[in-house]
Coordinates of C-alpha atoms in Angstrom, one line a residue:
X115 CA 88.2 89.9 206.5
X116 CA 91.7 88.8 205.5
X117 CA 94.0 89.4 208.5
X118 CA 96.9 90.2 206.1
X119 CA 94.9 92.9 204.1
X120 CA 96.1 95.8 206.3
X121 CA 99.7 94.8 205.8
X122 CA 99.3 94.6 202.0
X123 CA 97.6 98.0 202.0
X124 CA 100.5 99.6 203.9
X125 CA 103.0 97.9 201.6
X126 CA 101.3 99.4 198.5
X127 CA 101.2 102.9 200.0
X128 CA 104.9 102.8 200.8
X129 CA 106.0 101.4 197.4
X130 CA 103.6 103.6 195.3
X131 CA 105.1 106.7 197.0
X132 CA 108.6 105.4 196.3
X133 CA 107.7 104.9 192.6
X134 CA 106.3 108.4 192.3
X135 CA 109.4 109.9 193.8
X136 CA 111.6 107.8 191.3
X137 CA 109.5 109.0 188.4
X138 CA 109.8 112.6 189.5
X139 CA 113.5 112.3 189.4
X140 CA 113.3 112.1 185.6
X141 CA 110.6 114.8 185.2
X142 CA 110.9 118.5 185.0
X143 CA 109.9 120.6 188.0
X144 CA 106.5 122.2 188.0
X145 CA 108.2 125.6 188.4
X146 CA 109.9 125.1 185.0
X147 CA 106.7 124.8 183.1
X148 CA 106.6 128.5 182.0
X149 CA 105.1 130.2 179.0
X150 CA 108.6 131.2 177.8
X151 CA 109.9 127.7 177.7
X152 CA 106.8 126.5 175.9
X153 CA 107.5 129.1 173.2
X154 CA 111.2 127.9 173.0
X155 CA 110.1 124.4 172.5
X156 CA 107.7 125.5 169.7
X157 CA 110.5 127.4 168.0
X158 CA 112.7 124.3 168.2
X159 CA 110.0 122.2 166.5
X160 CA 109.6 124.8 163.8
X161 CA 113.4 125.0 163.4
X162 CA 113.6 121.3 163.0
X163 CA 110.8 121.3 160.5
X164 CA 112.6 124.1 158.5
X165 CA 115.9 122.2 158.5
X166 CA 114.1 119.1 157.2
X167 CA 112.5 121.2 154.5
X168 CA 115.9 122.7 153.7
X169 CA 117.5 119.3 153.3
X170 CA 114.6 118.1 151.1
X171 CA 114.8 121.3 149.0
X172 CA 118.6 120.9 148.8
X173 CA 118.2 117.4 147.5
X174 CA 115.6 118.5 145.0
X175 CA 118.0 121.3 143.8
X176 CA 120.8 118.8 143.6
X177 CA 119.0 116.3 141.4
X178 CA 117.4 119.0 139.3
X179 CA 120.7 120.6 138.5
X180 CA 122.2 117.2 138.1
X181 CA 119.6 116.2 135.5
X182 CA 119.8 119.6 133.7
X183 CA 123.6 119.4 133.2
X184 CA 123.7 115.8 132.2
X185 CA 120.9 116.5 129.8
X186 CA 122.9 119.3 128.2
X187 CA 126.0 117.0 128.0
X188 CA 124.0 114.1 126.6
X189 CA 126.1 111.7 128.7
X190 CA 125.9 109.8 132.0
X191 CA 126.8 111.3 135.3
X192 CA 130.2 109.6 135.7
X193 CA 133.1 111.8 136.6
X194 CA 135.7 112.0 133.8
X195 CA 139.0 110.3 134.6
X196 CA 141.2 113.4 134.2
X197 CA 139.0 115.5 136.6
X198 CA 138.6 112.6 139.1
X199 CA 142.4 112.3 139.2
X200 CA 142.8 116.1 139.5
X201 CA 144.9 116.4 136.4
X202 CA 145.3 119.5 134.3
X203 CA 142.4 120.1 131.9
X204 CA 141.5 122.3 129.0
X205 CA 138.0 123.6 128.0
X206 CA 137.1 125.5 124.8
X207 CA 134.4 128.0 125.6
X208 CA 132.3 128.9 122.5
X209 CA 129.9 131.9 122.5
X210 CA 127.7 131.3 119.5
X211 CA 125.4 133.8 117.8
X212 CA 122.5 131.6 116.7
X213 CA 119.6 133.8 115.7
X214 CA 121.3 137.1 116.5
X215 CA 121.3 139.9 113.9
X216 CA 119.5 137.8 111.4
X217 CA 122.3 135.3 111.0
X218 CA 121.8 131.7 109.7
X219 CA 120.5 128.9 111.9
X220 CA 123.8 127.3 112.9
X221 CA 125.6 130.6 113.7
X222 CA 129.2 131.4 114.2
X223 CA 131.3 131.2 117.4
X224 CA 132.1 134.9 117.7
X225 CA 133.6 134.2 121.2
X226 CA 136.3 131.6 121.5
X227 CA 138.2 131.2 124.7
X228 CA 140.6 128.3 125.5
X229 CA 140.8 127.9 129.2
X230 CA 143.1 125.6 131.2
X231 CA 143.3 124.7 134.9
X232 CA 146.1 123.0 136.8
X233 CA 145.1 122.2 140.4
X234 CA 148.6 121.1 141.4
X235 CA 149.9 124.5 140.4
X236 CA 146.7 126.3 141.4
X237 CA 147.0 128.2 138.1
X238 CA 144.6 128.8 135.2
X239 CA 144.9 130.3 131.8
X240 CA 142.3 132.0 129.6
X241 CA 143.3 132.7 126.0
X242 CA 140.9 134.5 123.6
X243 CA 141.1 133.6 120.0
X244 CA 140.1 136.4 117.7
X245 CA 137.2 135.3 115.5
X246 CA 138.9 136.6 112.3
X247 CA 142.1 134.6 112.8
X248 CA 143.1 132.7 109.7
X249 CA 143.3 129.0 110.3
X250 CA 143.0 125.6 108.5
X251 CA 139.5 124.5 109.3
X252 CA 139.3 120.9 110.3
X253 CA 136.8 118.4 111.7
X254 CA 133.8 118.6 109.4
X255 CA 133.0 115.7 107.1
X256 CA 135.9 115.3 104.6
X257 CA 137.8 118.3 105.9
X258 CA 136.4 120.0 102.9
X259 CA 137.2 123.7 103.6
X260 CA 140.7 125.2 103.8
X261 CA 142.1 128.3 105.4
X262 CA 139.1 130.3 106.7
X263 CA 138.4 132.5 109.7
X264 CA 138.5 130.5 112.9
X265 CA 134.9 131.3 113.8
X266 CA 133.7 129.5 110.6
X267 CA 134.8 126.1 112.1
X268 CA 131.7 126.0 114.3
X269 CA 129.5 127.0 111.3
X270 CA 130.7 124.1 109.2
X271 CA 131.1 121.4 111.9
X272 CA 129.9 122.5 115.3
X273 CA 131.9 122.3 118.5
X274 CA 133.8 119.2 117.4
X275 CA 135.2 121.1 114.3
X276 CA 136.0 124.1 116.5
X277 CA 137.9 121.9 119.0
X278 CA 139.9 120.1 116.4
X279 CA 140.7 123.3 114.5
X280 CA 142.0 125.1 117.6
X281 CA 143.8 122.0 118.9
X282 CA 145.7 121.6 115.6
X283 CA 146.5 125.3 115.3
X284 CA 148.1 125.5 118.8
X285 CA 149.2 121.8 119.1
X286 CA 147.4 121.4 122.4
X287 CA 144.8 118.8 123.5
X288 CA 141.3 120.1 124.2
X289 CA 139.4 117.9 126.6
X290 CA 136.0 119.6 127.0
X291 CA 133.8 122.2 125.4
X292 CA 131.2 124.6 126.8
X293 CA 128.9 126.0 124.1
X294 CA 126.8 129.0 125.2
X295 CA 124.2 130.7 123.1
X296 CA 124.8 134.5 123.4
X297 CA 121.0 134.8 123.8
X298 CA 121.5 133.4 127.3
X299 CA 123.9 136.1 128.5
X300 CA 121.2 138.6 129.6
X301 CA 119.3 136.0 131.5
X302 CA 122.4 134.4 133.0
X303 CA 123.8 137.7 134.3
X304 CA 120.4 138.6 135.8
X305 CA 120.1 135.1 137.4
X306 CA 123.3 135.6 139.4
X307 CA 122.3 139.1 140.5
X308 CA 124.4 141.0 138.0
X309 CA 128.2 141.3 137.8
X310 CA 130.9 143.8 138.7
X311 CA 133.5 144.7 136.0
X312 CA 136.3 147.2 135.7
X313 CA 135.3 149.3 132.7
X314 CA 138.5 150.3 130.8
X315 CA 137.1 153.6 129.4
X316 CA 133.8 155.5 129.2
X317 CA 131.5 154.8 126.3
X318 CA 127.9 154.3 125.3
X319 CA 126.4 151.5 123.3
X320 CA 122.8 150.3 122.6
X321 CA 121.3 153.0 124.9
X322 CA 123.6 151.9 127.7
X323 CA 126.2 154.2 129.4
X324 CA 129.5 152.9 130.8
X325 CA 131.9 154.9 132.9
X326 CA 135.6 154.2 133.5
X327 CA 136.1 152.3 136.7
X328 CA 134.2 149.7 138.6
X329 CA 130.6 149.3 137.5
X330 CA 127.8 146.8 138.3
X331 CA 126.1 145.4 135.2
X332 CA 122.6 143.9 134.9
X333 CA 121.8 141.5 132.0
X334 CA 121.0 144.1 129.4
X335 CA 124.1 146.2 130.2
X336 CA 126.3 143.1 130.1
X337 CA 125.2 142.2 126.6
X338 CA 125.9 145.8 125.4
X339 CA 129.2 145.7 127.2
X340 CA 130.5 142.6 125.5
X341 CA 129.2 143.4 122.0
X342 CA 130.6 146.9 121.4
X343 CA 133.6 146.8 119.2
X344 CA 133.9 149.8 116.8
X345 CA 134.3 152.4 119.6
X346 CA 137.1 150.4 121.3
X347 CA 140.5 151.7 120.3
X348 CA 141.7 148.1 120.4
X349 CA 138.9 146.8 118.2
X350 CA 138.1 143.2 118.6
X351 CA 140.9 142.7 121.1
X352 CA 139.3 145.2 123.4
X353 CA 136.0 143.3 123.1
X354 CA 137.7 140.0 123.9
X355 CA 139.0 141.6 127.1
X356 CA 135.5 142.6 128.1
X357 CA 134.1 139.2 127.2
X358 CA 136.7 137.6 129.5
X359 CA 135.7 140.0 132.3
X360 CA 132.0 139.1 132.2
X361 CA 132.6 135.3 131.8
X362 CA 135.0 135.3 134.8
X363 CA 132.5 137.4 136.9
X364 CA 129.6 135.1 136.0
X365 CA 131.6 132.0 136.8
X366 CA 132.5 133.4 140.3
X367 CA 129.0 134.5 141.1
X368 CA 127.5 131.2 139.9
X369 CA 129.5 129.4 142.6
X370 CA 128.3 131.8 145.3
X371 CA 125.8 130.6 147.8
X372 CA 124.0 133.8 147.4
X373 CA 122.7 132.6 144.0
X374 CA 121.3 129.3 145.2
X375 CA 117.8 130.9 145.5
X376 CA 117.9 131.5 141.7
X377 CA 118.9 128.0 140.8
X378 CA 115.7 127.3 139.0
X379 CA 116.4 130.2 136.6
X380 CA 119.9 129.0 136.1
X381 CA 118.8 125.5 135.4
X382 CA 116.3 126.7 132.8
X383 CA 118.9 128.8 131.1
X384 CA 121.4 125.9 131.2
X385 CA 118.9 123.5 129.7
X386 CA 117.9 125.9 126.9
X387 CA 121.1 127.6 125.9
X388 CA 124.1 125.5 127.0
X389 CA 125.7 122.5 125.4
X390 CA 128.7 120.7 126.9
X391 CA 130.4 117.3 127.3
X392 CA 131.0 118.0 131.0
X393 CA 128.8 116.0 133.3
X394 CA 127.3 117.3 136.6
X395 CA 129.9 115.3 138.6
X396 CA 132.6 116.9 136.4
X397 CA 131.4 120.3 137.3
X398 CA 130.9 119.5 140.9
X399 CA 134.5 118.1 141.1
X400 CA 135.8 121.2 139.3
X401 CA 134.1 123.5 141.8
X402 CA 135.5 121.6 144.7
X403 CA 139.0 120.8 143.5
X404 CA 139.9 123.4 140.9
X405 CA 138.5 126.6 142.4
X406 CA 141.9 127.8 143.7
X407 CA 143.1 127.9 140.1
X408 CA 141.1 131.1 139.6
X409 CA 143.2 132.9 142.1
X410 CA 146.2 132.7 139.7
X411 CA 144.7 133.5 136.3
X412 CA 146.8 134.3 133.3
X413 CA 144.5 136.0 130.9
X414 CA 145.5 136.9 127.3
X415 CA 144.8 136.6 123.6
X416 CA 146.4 135.6 120.3
X417 CA 147.7 138.8 118.7
X418 CA 147.0 138.8 115.0
X419 CA 148.2 141.1 112.2
X420 CA 145.7 142.9 110.0
X421 CA 145.6 141.6 106.4
X422 CA 143.4 141.9 103.3
X423 CA 143.0 138.7 101.4
X424 CA 140.9 138.8 98.3
X425 CA 139.0 141.8 99.6
X426 CA 138.3 140.3 103.1
X427 CA 139.7 141.6 106.4
X428 CA 141.6 138.9 108.2
X429 CA 143.8 138.5 111.2
X430 CA 147.0 136.5 110.5
X431 CA 148.9 135.3 113.6
X432 CA 152.6 135.0 113.2
X433 CA 154.4 131.7 113.9
X434 CA 156.1 133.4 116.8
X435 CA 152.8 134.4 118.3
X436 CA 151.3 131.0 117.8
X437 CA 154.4 129.3 119.4
X438 CA 154.2 131.6 122.4
X439 CA 150.6 130.8 123.0
X440 CA 151.2 127.1 122.5
X441 CA 154.1 127.1 125.0
X442 CA 152.0 128.8 127.7
X443 CA 149.1 126.5 127.4
X444 CA 151.2 123.3 127.2
X445 CA 153.2 124.4 130.2
X446 CA 150.0 124.7 132.3
X447 CA 148.9 121.3 131.1
X448 CA 152.2 119.8 132.3
X449 CA 153.3 119.1 128.7
X450 CA 156.7 119.6 127.1
X451 CA 157.0 122.5 124.7
X452 CA 157.0 121.4 121.0
X453 CA 157.9 123.4 117.9
X454 CA 154.7 124.1 115.9
X455 CA 154.5 122.6 112.4
X456 CA 151.1 122.9 110.9
X457 CA 149.3 124.5 108.0
X458 CA 149.3 127.9 109.6
X459 CA 153.1 127.9 110.1
X460 CA 153.6 126.6 106.6
X461 CA 151.5 129.4 105.1
X462 CA 153.5 131.9 107.1
X463 CA 156.8 130.5 106.0
X464 CA 155.8 130.6 102.3
X465 CA 154.6 134.2 102.6
X466 CA 157.8 135.2 104.4
X467 CA 159.9 133.6 101.6
X468 CA 157.8 134.5 98.6
X469 CA 156.1 137.8 99.5
X470 CA 158.7 139.2 102.0
X471 CA 156.1 139.5 104.8
X472 CA 157.5 141.6 107.6
X473 CA 155.7 141.0 110.9
X474 CA 157.1 144.3 112.4
X475 CA 155.3 146.4 109.8
X476 CA 152.3 147.9 111.5
X477 CA 150.4 148.4 108.3
X478 CA 147.9 145.8 107.1
X479 CA 149.3 143.2 104.8
X480 CA 148.0 143.4 101.2
X481 CA 150.3 140.8 99.8
X482 CA 149.6 137.8 102.1
X483 CA 148.6 134.9 99.9
X484 CA 146.9 131.5 100.5
X485 CA 149.0 128.7 99.0
X486 CA 147.4 125.5 97.8
X487 CA 147.3 122.6 100.2
X488 CA 150.4 120.4 100.0
X489 CA 151.8 122.8 97.4
X490 CA 153.8 126.0 97.1
X491 CA 151.6 127.3 94.4
X492 CA 149.4 130.3 95.4
X493 CA 145.7 129.7 95.2
X494 CA 145.2 132.5 92.6
X495 CA 147.6 130.7 90.2
X496 CA 145.4 127.6 89.8
X497 CA 145.0 126.8 86.1
X498 CA 141.6 125.2 86.8
X499 CA 140.1 128.4 88.0
X500 CA 139.5 131.4 85.8
X501 CA 138.6 133.7 88.6
X502 CA 141.1 135.2 91.0
X503 CA 138.7 134.7 94.0
X504 CA 139.7 132.2 96.6
X505 CA 137.3 129.3 96.6
X506 CA 137.9 127.9 100.0
X507 CA 137.8 124.3 98.7
X508 CA 140.4 121.8 99.5
X509 CA 142.2 120.5 96.4
X510 CA 142.6 116.9 97.5
X511 CA 141.0 114.1 95.4
X512 CA 137.7 113.7 97.2
X513 CA 134.2 113.3 95.9
X514 CA 133.7 117.0 96.4
X515 CA 136.4 117.9 93.9
X516 CA 134.1 117.1 91.1
X517 CA 132.1 120.3 91.8
X518 CA 132.6 122.9 89.0
X519 CA 134.8 126.0 89.5
X520 CA 131.8 128.3 88.9
X521 CA 129.8 126.5 91.6
X522 CA 132.8 126.8 94.0
X523 CA 133.1 130.5 93.4
X524 CA 129.4 131.0 93.9
X525 CA 129.5 129.3 97.3
X526 CA 132.9 130.7 98.3
X527 CA 133.2 131.0 102.0
X528 CA 135.2 134.2 101.5
X529 CA 132.2 135.8 99.8
X530 CA 130.0 134.8 102.7
X531 CA 132.4 136.1 105.4
X532 CA 132.7 139.5 103.7
X533 CA 129.4 140.3 105.5
X534 CA 131.2 140.0 108.9
X535 CA 134.0 142.5 108.4

């Protein structure tokens, strides 16, 4: 037997005991291993798992929404220069009526709202443009049509024609557009959990009852609320007010965290019914950097004067009214005010001189005339046209001018728009 074996055995016992004591210093006491603490650890593991799932779900939501919006805009995801630099911007919101009430495929933009946002001033403007406002329609191939209702711009040239027409009428730049099919309104309101509006007066429309004061609207009631016109003492101007109410309420609810659980429905609606040139990053930057603008919102509309032109009901905006609107919008875009000089103001000036149009007269104009483009001759005085009906065709020397007068009269936009009085 090794004489040193007993010493080695004693050494192991002493050092093994020391190691155990050292390890216990980093271990929990046996008394702490209770059922309650085991449950707490289990809850912690579950919570960690849920957080991980939440992050994964949030990332999925982010990229889904990202792809949906960029698909609608038809562009890449880069943030626009003006929005990235937090500069004032303008957006033309178009509510189009494709497929509603049996109308043609392209549809008209029965809702037109020009919105601006200035993050430095924390101020926004929202200006409704009545659909029957008389304007020089621009932007479609060849600028063929001349002096129609403003909502016809979308019908003849889509959102680009609408942007160019409104931009020229008010002498303001329009950076972006947001085109929403009115079919989407019902689903959109339901997707955000309904909206609260201040009903201006009690009325019933399309089997829906509305009572003066604050009221919560679901999708079906929201559609009826914004479409009613004839019972409103302010006519289309009252309807524009209600449209702005719903649009503002939807926008605020859409940015609420309470609607995130419905993002799939919102994405589906966006993909199907919304067209825009804003990218996802644009919208994200707007939500982050421009949101305070909504706290100081100047909401209004262009006030037109009733007129009957060749048997059609039209709204004619005075030069003073157009100038006031232009000044307000340009101011919020940090632009200097400029005196308007366009086809609308020229037509007003000629009618004031030739027909003694009095803008203070509350009665509808029956003597407002359309003068030929680049001429002080009234449209009805053209020697080339035997009919007194306005043809709606530009008289410039383009390839379209070879069309016969009878064909022009047959396809007259004025005749088409008589259906939308």
